[in-house]
XYZ file of C-alpha atoms in Angstrom:
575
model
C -0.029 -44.631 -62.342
C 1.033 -42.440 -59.538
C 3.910 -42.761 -57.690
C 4.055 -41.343 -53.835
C 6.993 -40.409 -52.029
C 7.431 -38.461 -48.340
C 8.944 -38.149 -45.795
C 7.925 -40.686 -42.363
C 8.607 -37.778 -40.016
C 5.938 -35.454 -40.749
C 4.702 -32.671 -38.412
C 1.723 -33.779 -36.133
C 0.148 -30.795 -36.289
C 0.420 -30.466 -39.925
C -1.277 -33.841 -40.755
C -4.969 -32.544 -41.337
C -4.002 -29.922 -43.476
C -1.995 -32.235 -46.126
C -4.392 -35.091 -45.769
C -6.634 -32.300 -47.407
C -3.959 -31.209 -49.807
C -4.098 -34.763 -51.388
C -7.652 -35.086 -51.301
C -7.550 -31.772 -53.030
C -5.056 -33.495 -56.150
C -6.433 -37.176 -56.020
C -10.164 -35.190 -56.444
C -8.377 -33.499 -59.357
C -7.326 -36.901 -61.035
C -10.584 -38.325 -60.765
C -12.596 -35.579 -61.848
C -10.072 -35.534 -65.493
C -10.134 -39.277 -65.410
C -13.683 -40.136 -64.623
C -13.542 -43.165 -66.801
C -10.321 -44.335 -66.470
C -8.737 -46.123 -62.855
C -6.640 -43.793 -61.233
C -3.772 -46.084 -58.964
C -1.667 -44.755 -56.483
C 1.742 -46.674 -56.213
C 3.076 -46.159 -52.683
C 6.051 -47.838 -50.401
C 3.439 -48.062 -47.651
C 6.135 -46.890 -45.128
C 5.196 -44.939 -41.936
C 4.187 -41.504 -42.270
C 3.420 -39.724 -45.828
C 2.763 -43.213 -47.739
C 0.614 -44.609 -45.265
C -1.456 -40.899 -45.212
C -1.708 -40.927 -48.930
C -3.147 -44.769 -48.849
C -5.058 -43.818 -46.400
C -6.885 -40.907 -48.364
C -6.903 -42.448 -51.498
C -8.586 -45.849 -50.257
C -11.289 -43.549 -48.815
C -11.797 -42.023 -52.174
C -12.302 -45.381 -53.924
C -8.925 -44.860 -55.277
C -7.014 -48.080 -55.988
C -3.367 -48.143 -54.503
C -1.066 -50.941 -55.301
C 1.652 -51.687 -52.147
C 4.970 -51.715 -52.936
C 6.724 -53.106 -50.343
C 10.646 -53.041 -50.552
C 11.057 -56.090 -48.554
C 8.805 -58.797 -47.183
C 6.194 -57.633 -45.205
C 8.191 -59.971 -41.853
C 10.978 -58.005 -42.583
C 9.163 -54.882 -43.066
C 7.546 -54.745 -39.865
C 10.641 -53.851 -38.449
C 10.489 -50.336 -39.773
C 6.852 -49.487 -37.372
C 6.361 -49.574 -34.152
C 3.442 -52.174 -33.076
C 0.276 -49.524 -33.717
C 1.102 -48.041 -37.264
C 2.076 -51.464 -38.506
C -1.704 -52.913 -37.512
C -2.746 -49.737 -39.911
C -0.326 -51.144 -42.485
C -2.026 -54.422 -42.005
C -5.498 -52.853 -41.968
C -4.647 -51.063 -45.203
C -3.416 -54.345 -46.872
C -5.972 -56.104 -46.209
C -8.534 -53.499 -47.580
C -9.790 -54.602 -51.218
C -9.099 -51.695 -52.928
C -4.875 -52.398 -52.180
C -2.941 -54.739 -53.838
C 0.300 -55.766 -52.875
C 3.660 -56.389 -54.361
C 7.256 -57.222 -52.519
C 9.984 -56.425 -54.214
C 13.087 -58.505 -54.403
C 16.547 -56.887 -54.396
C 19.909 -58.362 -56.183
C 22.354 -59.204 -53.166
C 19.687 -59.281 -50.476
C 18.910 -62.700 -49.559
C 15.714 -64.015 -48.376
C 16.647 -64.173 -44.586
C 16.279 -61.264 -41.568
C 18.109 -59.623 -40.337
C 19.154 -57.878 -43.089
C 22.164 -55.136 -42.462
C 21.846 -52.002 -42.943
C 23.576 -51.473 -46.265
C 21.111 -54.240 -47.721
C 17.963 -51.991 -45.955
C 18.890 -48.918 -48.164
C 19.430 -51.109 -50.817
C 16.432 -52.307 -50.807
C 15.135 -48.454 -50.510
C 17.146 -47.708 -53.445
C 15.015 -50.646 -55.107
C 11.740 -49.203 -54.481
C 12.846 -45.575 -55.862
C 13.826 -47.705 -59.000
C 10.519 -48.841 -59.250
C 8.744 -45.810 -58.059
C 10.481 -43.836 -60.919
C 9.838 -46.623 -63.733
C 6.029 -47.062 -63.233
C 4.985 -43.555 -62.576
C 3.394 -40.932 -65.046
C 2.923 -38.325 -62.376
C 4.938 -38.102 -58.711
C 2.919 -36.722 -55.475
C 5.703 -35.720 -53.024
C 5.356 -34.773 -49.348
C 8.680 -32.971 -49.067
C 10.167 -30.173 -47.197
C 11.935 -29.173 -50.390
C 15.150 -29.566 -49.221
C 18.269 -31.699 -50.720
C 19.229 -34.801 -49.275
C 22.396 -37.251 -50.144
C 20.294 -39.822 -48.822
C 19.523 -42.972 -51.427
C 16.470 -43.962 -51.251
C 14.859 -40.835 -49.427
C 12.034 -38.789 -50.794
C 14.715 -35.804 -51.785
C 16.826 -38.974 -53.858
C 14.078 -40.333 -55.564
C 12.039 -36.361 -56.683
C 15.570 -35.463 -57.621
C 15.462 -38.431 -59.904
C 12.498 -38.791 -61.358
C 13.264 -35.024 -62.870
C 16.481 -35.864 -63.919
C 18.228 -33.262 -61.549
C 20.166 -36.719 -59.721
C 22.077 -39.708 -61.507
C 24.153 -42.615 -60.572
C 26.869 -40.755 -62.126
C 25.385 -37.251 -61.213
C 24.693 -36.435 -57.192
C 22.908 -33.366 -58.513
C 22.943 -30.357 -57.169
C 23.497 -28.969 -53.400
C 20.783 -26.277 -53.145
C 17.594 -25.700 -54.808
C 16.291 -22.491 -56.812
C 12.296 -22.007 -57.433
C 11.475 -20.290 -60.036
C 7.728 -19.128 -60.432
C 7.173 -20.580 -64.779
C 6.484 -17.838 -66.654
C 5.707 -20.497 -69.609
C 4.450 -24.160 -70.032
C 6.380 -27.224 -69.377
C 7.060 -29.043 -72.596
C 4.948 -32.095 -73.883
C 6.975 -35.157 -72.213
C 8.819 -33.165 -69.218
C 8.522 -35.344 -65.892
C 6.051 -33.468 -63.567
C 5.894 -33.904 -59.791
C 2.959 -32.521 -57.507
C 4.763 -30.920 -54.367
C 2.986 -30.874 -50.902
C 5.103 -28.416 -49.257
C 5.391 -31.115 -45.423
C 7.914 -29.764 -42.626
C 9.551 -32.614 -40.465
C 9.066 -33.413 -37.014
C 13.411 -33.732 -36.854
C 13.062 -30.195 -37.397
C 14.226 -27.408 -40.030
C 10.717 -26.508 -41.461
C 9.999 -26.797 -45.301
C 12.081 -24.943 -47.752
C 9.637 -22.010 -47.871
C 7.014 -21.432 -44.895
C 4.889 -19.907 -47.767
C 5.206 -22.623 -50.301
C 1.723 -23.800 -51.340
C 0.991 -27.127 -52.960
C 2.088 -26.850 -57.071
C 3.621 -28.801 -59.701
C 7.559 -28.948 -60.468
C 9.490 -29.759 -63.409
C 13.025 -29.424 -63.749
C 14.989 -26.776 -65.627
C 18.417 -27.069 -64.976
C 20.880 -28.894 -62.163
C 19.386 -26.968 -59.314
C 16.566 -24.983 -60.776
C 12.807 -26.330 -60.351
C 10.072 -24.344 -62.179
C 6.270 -24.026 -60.222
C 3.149 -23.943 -61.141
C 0.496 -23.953 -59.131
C -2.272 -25.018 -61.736
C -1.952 -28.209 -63.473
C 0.229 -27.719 -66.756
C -1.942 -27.958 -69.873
C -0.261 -30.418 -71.875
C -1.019 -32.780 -69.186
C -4.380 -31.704 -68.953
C -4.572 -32.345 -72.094
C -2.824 -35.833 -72.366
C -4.839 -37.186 -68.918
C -8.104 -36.484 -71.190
C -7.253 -38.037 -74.070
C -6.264 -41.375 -72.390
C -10.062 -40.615 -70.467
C -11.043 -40.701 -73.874
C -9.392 -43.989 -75.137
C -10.907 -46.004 -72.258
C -13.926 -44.432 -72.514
C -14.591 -44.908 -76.421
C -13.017 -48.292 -75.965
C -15.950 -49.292 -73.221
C -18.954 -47.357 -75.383
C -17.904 -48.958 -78.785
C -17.426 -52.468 -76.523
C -20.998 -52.170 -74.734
C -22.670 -51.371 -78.364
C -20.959 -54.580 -79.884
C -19.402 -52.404 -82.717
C -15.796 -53.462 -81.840
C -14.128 -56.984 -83.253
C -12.154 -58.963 -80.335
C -8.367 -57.984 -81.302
C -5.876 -60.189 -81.705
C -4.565 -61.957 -78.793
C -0.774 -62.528 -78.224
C -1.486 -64.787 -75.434
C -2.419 -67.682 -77.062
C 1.153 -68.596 -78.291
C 2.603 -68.304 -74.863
C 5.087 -71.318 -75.045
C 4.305 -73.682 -71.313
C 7.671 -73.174 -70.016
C 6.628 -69.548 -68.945
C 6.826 -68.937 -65.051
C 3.531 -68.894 -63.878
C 4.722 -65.829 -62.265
C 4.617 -64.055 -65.575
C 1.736 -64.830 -66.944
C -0.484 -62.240 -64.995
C 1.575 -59.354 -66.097
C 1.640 -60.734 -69.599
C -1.481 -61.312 -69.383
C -2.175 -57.693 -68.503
C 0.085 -56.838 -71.688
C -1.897 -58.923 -74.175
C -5.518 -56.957 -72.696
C -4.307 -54.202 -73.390
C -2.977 -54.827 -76.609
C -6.117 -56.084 -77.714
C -7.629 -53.251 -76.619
C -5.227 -50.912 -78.618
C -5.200 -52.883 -81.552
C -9.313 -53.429 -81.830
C -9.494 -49.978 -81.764
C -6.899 -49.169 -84.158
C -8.901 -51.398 -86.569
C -12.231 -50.118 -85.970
C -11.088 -46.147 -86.886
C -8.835 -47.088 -89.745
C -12.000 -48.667 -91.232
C -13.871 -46.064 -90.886
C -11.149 -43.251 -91.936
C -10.376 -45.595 -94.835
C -14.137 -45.547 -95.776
C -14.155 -41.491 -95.665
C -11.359 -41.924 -97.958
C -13.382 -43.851 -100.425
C -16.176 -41.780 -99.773
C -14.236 -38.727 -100.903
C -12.243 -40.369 -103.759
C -16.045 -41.272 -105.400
C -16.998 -37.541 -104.763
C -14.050 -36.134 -106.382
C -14.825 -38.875 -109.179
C -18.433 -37.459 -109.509
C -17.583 -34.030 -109.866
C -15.055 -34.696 -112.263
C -17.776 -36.402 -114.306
C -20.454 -33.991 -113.843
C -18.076 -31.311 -115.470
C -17.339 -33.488 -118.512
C -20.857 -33.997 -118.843
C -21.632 -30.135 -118.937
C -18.432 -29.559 -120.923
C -18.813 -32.247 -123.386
C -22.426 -34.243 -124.003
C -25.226 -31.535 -122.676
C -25.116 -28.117 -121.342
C -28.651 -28.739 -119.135
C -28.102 -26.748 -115.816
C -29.265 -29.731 -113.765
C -26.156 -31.002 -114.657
C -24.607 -27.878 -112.829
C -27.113 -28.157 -110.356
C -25.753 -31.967 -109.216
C -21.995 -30.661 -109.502
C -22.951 -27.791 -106.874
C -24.663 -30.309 -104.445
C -21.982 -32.892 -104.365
C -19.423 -29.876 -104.174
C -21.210 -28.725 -101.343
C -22.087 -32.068 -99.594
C -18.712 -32.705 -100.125
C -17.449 -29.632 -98.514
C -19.969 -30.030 -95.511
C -18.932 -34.232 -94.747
C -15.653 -32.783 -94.419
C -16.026 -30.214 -92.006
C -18.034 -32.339 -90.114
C -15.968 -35.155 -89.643
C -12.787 -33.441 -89.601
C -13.733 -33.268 -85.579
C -14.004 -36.716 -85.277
C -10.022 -37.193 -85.834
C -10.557 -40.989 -87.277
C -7.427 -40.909 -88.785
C -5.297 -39.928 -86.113
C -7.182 -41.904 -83.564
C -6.428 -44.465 -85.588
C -2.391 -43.776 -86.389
C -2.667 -43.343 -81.937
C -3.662 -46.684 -81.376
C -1.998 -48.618 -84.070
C 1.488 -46.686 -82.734
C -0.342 -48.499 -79.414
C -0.424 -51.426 -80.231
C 2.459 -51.909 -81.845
C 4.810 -50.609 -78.817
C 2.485 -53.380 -76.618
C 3.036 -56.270 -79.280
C 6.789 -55.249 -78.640
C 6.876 -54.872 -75.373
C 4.880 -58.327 -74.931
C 7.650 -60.446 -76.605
C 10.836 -58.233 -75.284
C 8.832 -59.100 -72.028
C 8.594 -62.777 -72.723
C 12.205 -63.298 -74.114
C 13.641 -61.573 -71.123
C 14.756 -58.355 -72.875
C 12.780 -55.318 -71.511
C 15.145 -54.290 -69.489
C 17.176 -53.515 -72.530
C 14.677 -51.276 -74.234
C 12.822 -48.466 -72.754
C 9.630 -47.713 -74.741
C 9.142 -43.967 -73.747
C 12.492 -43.192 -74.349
C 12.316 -44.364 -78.131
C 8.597 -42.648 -77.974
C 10.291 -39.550 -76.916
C 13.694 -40.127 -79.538
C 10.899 -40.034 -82.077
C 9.135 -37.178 -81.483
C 5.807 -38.444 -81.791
C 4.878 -37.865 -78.540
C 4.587 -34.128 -79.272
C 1.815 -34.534 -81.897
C -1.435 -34.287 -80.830
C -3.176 -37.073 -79.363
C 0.073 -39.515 -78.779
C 1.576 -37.909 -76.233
C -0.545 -40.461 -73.550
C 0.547 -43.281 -74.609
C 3.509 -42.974 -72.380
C 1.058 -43.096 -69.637
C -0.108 -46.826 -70.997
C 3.557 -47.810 -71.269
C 3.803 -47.140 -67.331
C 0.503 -48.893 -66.600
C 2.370 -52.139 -68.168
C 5.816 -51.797 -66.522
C 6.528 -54.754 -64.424
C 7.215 -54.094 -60.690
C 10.400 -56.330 -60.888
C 13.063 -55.488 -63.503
C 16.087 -57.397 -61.489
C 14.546 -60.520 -61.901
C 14.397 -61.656 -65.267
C 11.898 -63.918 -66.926
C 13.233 -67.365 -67.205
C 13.772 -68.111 -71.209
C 13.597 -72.080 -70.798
C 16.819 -72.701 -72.698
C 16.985 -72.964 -76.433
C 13.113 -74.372 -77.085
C 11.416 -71.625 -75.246
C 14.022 -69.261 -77.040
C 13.339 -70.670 -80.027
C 9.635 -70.614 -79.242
C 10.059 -67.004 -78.864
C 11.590 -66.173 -81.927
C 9.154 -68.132 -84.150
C 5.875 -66.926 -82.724
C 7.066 -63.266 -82.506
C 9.765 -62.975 -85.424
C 9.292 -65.526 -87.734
C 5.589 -64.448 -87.373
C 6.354 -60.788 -87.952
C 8.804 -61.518 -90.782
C 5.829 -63.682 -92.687
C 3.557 -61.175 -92.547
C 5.954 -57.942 -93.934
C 6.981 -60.561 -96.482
C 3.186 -61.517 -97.705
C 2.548 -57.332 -97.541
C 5.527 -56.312 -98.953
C 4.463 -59.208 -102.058
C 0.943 -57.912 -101.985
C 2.209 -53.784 -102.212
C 4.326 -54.541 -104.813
C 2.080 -56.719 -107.023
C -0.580 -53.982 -106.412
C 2.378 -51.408 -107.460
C 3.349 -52.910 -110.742
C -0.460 -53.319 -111.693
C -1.030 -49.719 -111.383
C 1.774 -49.100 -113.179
C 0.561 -50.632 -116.206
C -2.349 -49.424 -115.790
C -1.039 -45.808 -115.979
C 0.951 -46.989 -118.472
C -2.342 -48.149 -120.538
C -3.983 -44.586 -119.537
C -1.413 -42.784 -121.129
C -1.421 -44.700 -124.468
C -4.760 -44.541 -125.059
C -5.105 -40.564 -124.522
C -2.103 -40.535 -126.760
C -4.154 -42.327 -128.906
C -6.832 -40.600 -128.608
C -5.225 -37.078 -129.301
C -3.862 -38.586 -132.294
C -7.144 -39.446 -133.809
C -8.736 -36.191 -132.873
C -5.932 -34.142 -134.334
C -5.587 -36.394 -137.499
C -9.513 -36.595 -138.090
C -11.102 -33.860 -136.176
C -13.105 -32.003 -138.525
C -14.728 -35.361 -139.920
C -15.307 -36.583 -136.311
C -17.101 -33.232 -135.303
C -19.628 -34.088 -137.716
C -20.680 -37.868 -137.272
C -23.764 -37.515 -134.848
C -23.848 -40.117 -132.543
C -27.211 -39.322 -131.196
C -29.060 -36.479 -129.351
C -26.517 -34.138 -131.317
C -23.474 -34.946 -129.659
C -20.786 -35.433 -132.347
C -18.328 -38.626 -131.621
C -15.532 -35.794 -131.673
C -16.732 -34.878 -128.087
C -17.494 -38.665 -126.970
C -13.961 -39.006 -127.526
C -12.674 -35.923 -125.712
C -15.198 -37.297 -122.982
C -13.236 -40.375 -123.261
C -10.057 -39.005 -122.822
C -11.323 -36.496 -119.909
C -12.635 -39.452 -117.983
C -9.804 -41.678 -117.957
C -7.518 -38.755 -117.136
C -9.906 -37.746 -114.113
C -9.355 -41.422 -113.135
C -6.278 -41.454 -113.306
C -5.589 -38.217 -111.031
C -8.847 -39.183 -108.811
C -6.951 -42.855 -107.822
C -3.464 -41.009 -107.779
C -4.994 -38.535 -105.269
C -7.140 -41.618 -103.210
C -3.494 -43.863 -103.279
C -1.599 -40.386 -101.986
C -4.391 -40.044 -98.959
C -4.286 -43.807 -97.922
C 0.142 -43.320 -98.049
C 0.556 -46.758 -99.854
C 4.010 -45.597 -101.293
C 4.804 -44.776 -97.235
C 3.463 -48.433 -95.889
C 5.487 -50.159 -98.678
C 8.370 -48.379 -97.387
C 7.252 -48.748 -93.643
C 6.623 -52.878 -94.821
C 10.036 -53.119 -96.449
C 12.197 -51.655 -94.052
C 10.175 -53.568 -91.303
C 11.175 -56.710 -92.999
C 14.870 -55.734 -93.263
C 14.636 -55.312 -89.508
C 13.296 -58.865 -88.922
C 15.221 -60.571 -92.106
C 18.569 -59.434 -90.093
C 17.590 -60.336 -86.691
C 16.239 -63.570 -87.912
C 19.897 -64.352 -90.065
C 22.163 -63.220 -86.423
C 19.975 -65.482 -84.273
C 20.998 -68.622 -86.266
C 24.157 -68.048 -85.667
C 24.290 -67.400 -82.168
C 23.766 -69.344 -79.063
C 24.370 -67.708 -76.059
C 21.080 -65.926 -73.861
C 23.264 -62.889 -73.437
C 23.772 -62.311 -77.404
C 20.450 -63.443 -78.380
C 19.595 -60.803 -75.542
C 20.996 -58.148 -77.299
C 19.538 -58.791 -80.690
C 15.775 -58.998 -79.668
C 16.451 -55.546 -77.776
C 17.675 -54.423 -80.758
C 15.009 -55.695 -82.609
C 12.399 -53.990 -80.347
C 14.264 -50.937 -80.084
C 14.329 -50.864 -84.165
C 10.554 -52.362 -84.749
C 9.272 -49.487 -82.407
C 11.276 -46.417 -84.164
C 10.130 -47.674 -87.584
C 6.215 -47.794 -86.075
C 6.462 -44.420 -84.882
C 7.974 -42.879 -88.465
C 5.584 -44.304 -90.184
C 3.085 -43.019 -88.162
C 4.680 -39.098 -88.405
C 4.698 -39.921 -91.924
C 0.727 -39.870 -92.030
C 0.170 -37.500 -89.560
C 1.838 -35.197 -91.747
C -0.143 -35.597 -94.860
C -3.526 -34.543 -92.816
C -1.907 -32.154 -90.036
C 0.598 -29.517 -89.429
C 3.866 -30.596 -87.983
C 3.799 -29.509 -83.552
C 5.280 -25.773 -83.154
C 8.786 -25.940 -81.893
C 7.183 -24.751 -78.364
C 5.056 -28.416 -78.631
């Protein structure tokens, strides 16, 4: 998603060369994103938005129309021939249209002119919420106006706040290093007014921005790496996602859908709807690469098993070299799978998409019970950390590709039932399933337990016998000249090269970590479960689910830096 802002006065003259200048960056998206739809989110007023549709639409680039108002009421705002182009362009197939509503602003025109700019003010709102990457036509200067292209580049890079106007002057500062993983970025096309006063440098070419401080901006005139980087990995998650698809090797995923209680406004459903494909596609998948990373587990658990064996065999029962011979091959086959595969980061592709999914399952009930305004996704992402591993940071841009355009109104809950309904498909569901793996882990805990336990007794054993009756044992042949003494060493070498093989296989697959992820997971829902029962208001019932998200979420994404960190290095303090 790519939110446009500009300015409606723009120079006449200066038209051609910024149509070009967006060609030049929308080229740029598509060429990085060839398999994923790039979408242009733009206000659709008269000048710089209408430009940008424009180009995009003759790119095959999809735009979606935000309109702050109804489009009666917008019409208004153009004078009779741009608002048949605005017509034109809605009507064109590849735009889609939204109006926004805005709190206070009834339904009726005329509306005054405080409820105009807040209806401006809206669209920045939602300009800022959905977007993963800002194109700006903007003369670069500073403007108190709410609403304006200055208001809303100032606050999508944090420079302006409600509480903060930000600052009065500008300073650009050539970056002499990289923007950080997760810093807003906004591509600046450098337009001049036709009210006059020129852009804020006559020399200012087209470059990316980030903030720095209240009034500093840094520029770079190449596309930072890290999002590079991040735009082709998500090319790469749609991508695999439609090859593994097409070749049939991917299960449907789970749908969340299907539990949607009938009391949801049919005006929901499509974005939910939207939520619940995209889960699926997260979560099928998540499954597909932890089955195959769990597999390469296995695989080298059995390998480590076989060597150990092979050695015992040499040490113990015969010296014959093709013994050796077999312990050099799987040592080196072993070696070879690994650097092979280690490419093919199955692991972390699947610890990405199961972080994925689980922020979309989240988001799909917060969503549905009315409380995603109350918990922003990215930020937790970002409280984390996570997003400056390698290979998460682009989930953020998923999380924008599922914001709603309307956050003011909220989804209606239905009263208690639909509440209720809520609660019991999402938490009561979610608390059943941590109980029945927390059960599971723990059973499968205690047998292993005993079964060290068993180990250890019978090597004690074992070294009892052989240091008791040794000598006599060293010379009862059992056959082909191996003396029981060594059958029994063999013994005891085996089961301790078990023992560490399945230590080493239950360290790789983290089962102590998922127990821990499981139980605290479950003391999340067990609590939110207990203070729903006792309340009854929306407004406190509210506040637990967003608590509950914001909770569920954080405990996703540490158990998901938890297994990173067994297979990778921990990001540089640079990112």
């Amino acid at each position: 998603m790519v939110g446009v802002s500009g300015h409606r006065d723009l120079q006449p003259a200066d038209l051609p060369g910024l149509r070009e200048a967006v060609t030049r960056f929308v080229r740029q998206l598509k060429e990085l994103l060839p398999d994923t739809e790039v979408r242009l989110i733009v206000g659709m007023a008269e000048g710089a938005d209408l430009l940008v549709a424009e180009t995009a639409v003759a790119l095959e680039v999809s735009v979606e129309a935000v309109l702050p108002m109804a489009l009666e009421h917008y019409a208004s705002d153009f004078d009779p021939r741009t608002f048949d182009c605005l017509q034109e362009l809605l009507a064109h197939p590849r735009v889609s249209c939204v109006e926004l509503s805005t709190p206070g602003c009834g339904g009726t025109a005329p509306h005054s002119a405080e409820q105009r700019d807040a209806m401006y003010v809206n669209l920045t709102d939602a300009l800022i919420r959905r977007s993963s990457l800002l194109l700006a036509l903007w003369d670069g200067k500073v403007s108190p106006l709410h609403g304006g292209t200055a208001d809303t580049v100032l606050r999508y890079l944090g420079l302006r706040t409600d509480e903060n106007p930000g600052p009065e002057t500008l300073e650009l500062t050539e970056a002499q290093e990289e923007a950080a993983p997760g810093e807003r970025i906004v591509y600046w096309t450098p337009a001049a007014r036709s009210s006059g006063g020129g852009v804020v440098s006559e020399s200012q070419s087209p470059c990316f921005l980030w903030g720095t401080g209240d009034g500093s901006l840094q520029v770079q005139y190449t596309m930072p790496a890290h999002l590079k980087s991040q735009l082709a990995q998500l090319n790469s998650y749609n991508l695999e996602f439609q090859q593994l698809t097409q070749a049939g090797r991917l299960e449907p995923g789970s749908s969340l859908i299907s539990a949607l209680p009938e009391s949801v406004p049919p005006s929901e459903r499509p974005m939910l709807e939207h939520m619940d494909a995209q889960y699926r596609k997260a979560d099928a998948l998540a499954v597909y690469y932890q089955r195959r990373s769990d597999r390469l587990f296995h695989l080298f658990g059995v390998m480590a098993f076989a060597m150990g064996f092979a050695y015992l065999v040499y040490e113990k029962l015969t010296e014959d070299r093709i013994v050796l011979i077999a312990y050099l091959l799987i040592l080196l086959s072993s070696l070879g799978l690994y650097y092979v595969l280690q490419g093919k980061r199955w692991f972390g592709k699947h610890l990405t998409y199961r972080a994925l999914a689980e922020t979309l399952r989240a988001r799909f009930y917060l969503r549905l019970a009315g409380a995603d305004r109350d918990v922003d996704a990215a930020e937790v992402l970002a409280l984390s950390g996570i997003d400056r591993f390698h290979g998460f940071g682009w989930i953020a841009f998923v999380l924008k590709g599922i914001e709603p355009s309307e956050v003011a109104v909220q989804p209606r809950r239905g009263g208690a039932a639909d509440g209720g309904r809520v609660e019991q498909v999402w938490i009561d569901g979610q608390y059943a399933y941590f109980t029945r793996k927390v059960a599971a882990l723990e059973g499968s805990s205690r047998r292993m337990k005993r079964m060290r336990q068993g180990i250890f007794v019978v090597i004690l054993v074992t070294i009892s016998v052989l240091f008791v009756f040794g000598h006599a044992l060293h010379r009862i042949d059992v056959g082909l000249g191996v003396p029981l003494k060594n059958i029994l060493t063999f013994t005891m070498g085996m089961l301790a090269v078990l023992l560490g093989v399945w230590e080493l296989h239950q360290d790789k697959m983290a089962t102590r970590e998922l127990l821990w992820q499981y139980r605290n997971q479950l003391t999340h829902f067990s609590r939110a479960r207990a203070q729903l029962a006792r309340m009854s208001s929306d407004r406190t019932r509210t506040a637990v689910l967003a608590e509950l998200g914001k909770d569920s979420l954080m405990e996703s994404y540490l158990w998901a830096i938890h297994r990173y960190h067994r297979e990778h290095e921990p990001p540089t303090a640079g990112g």
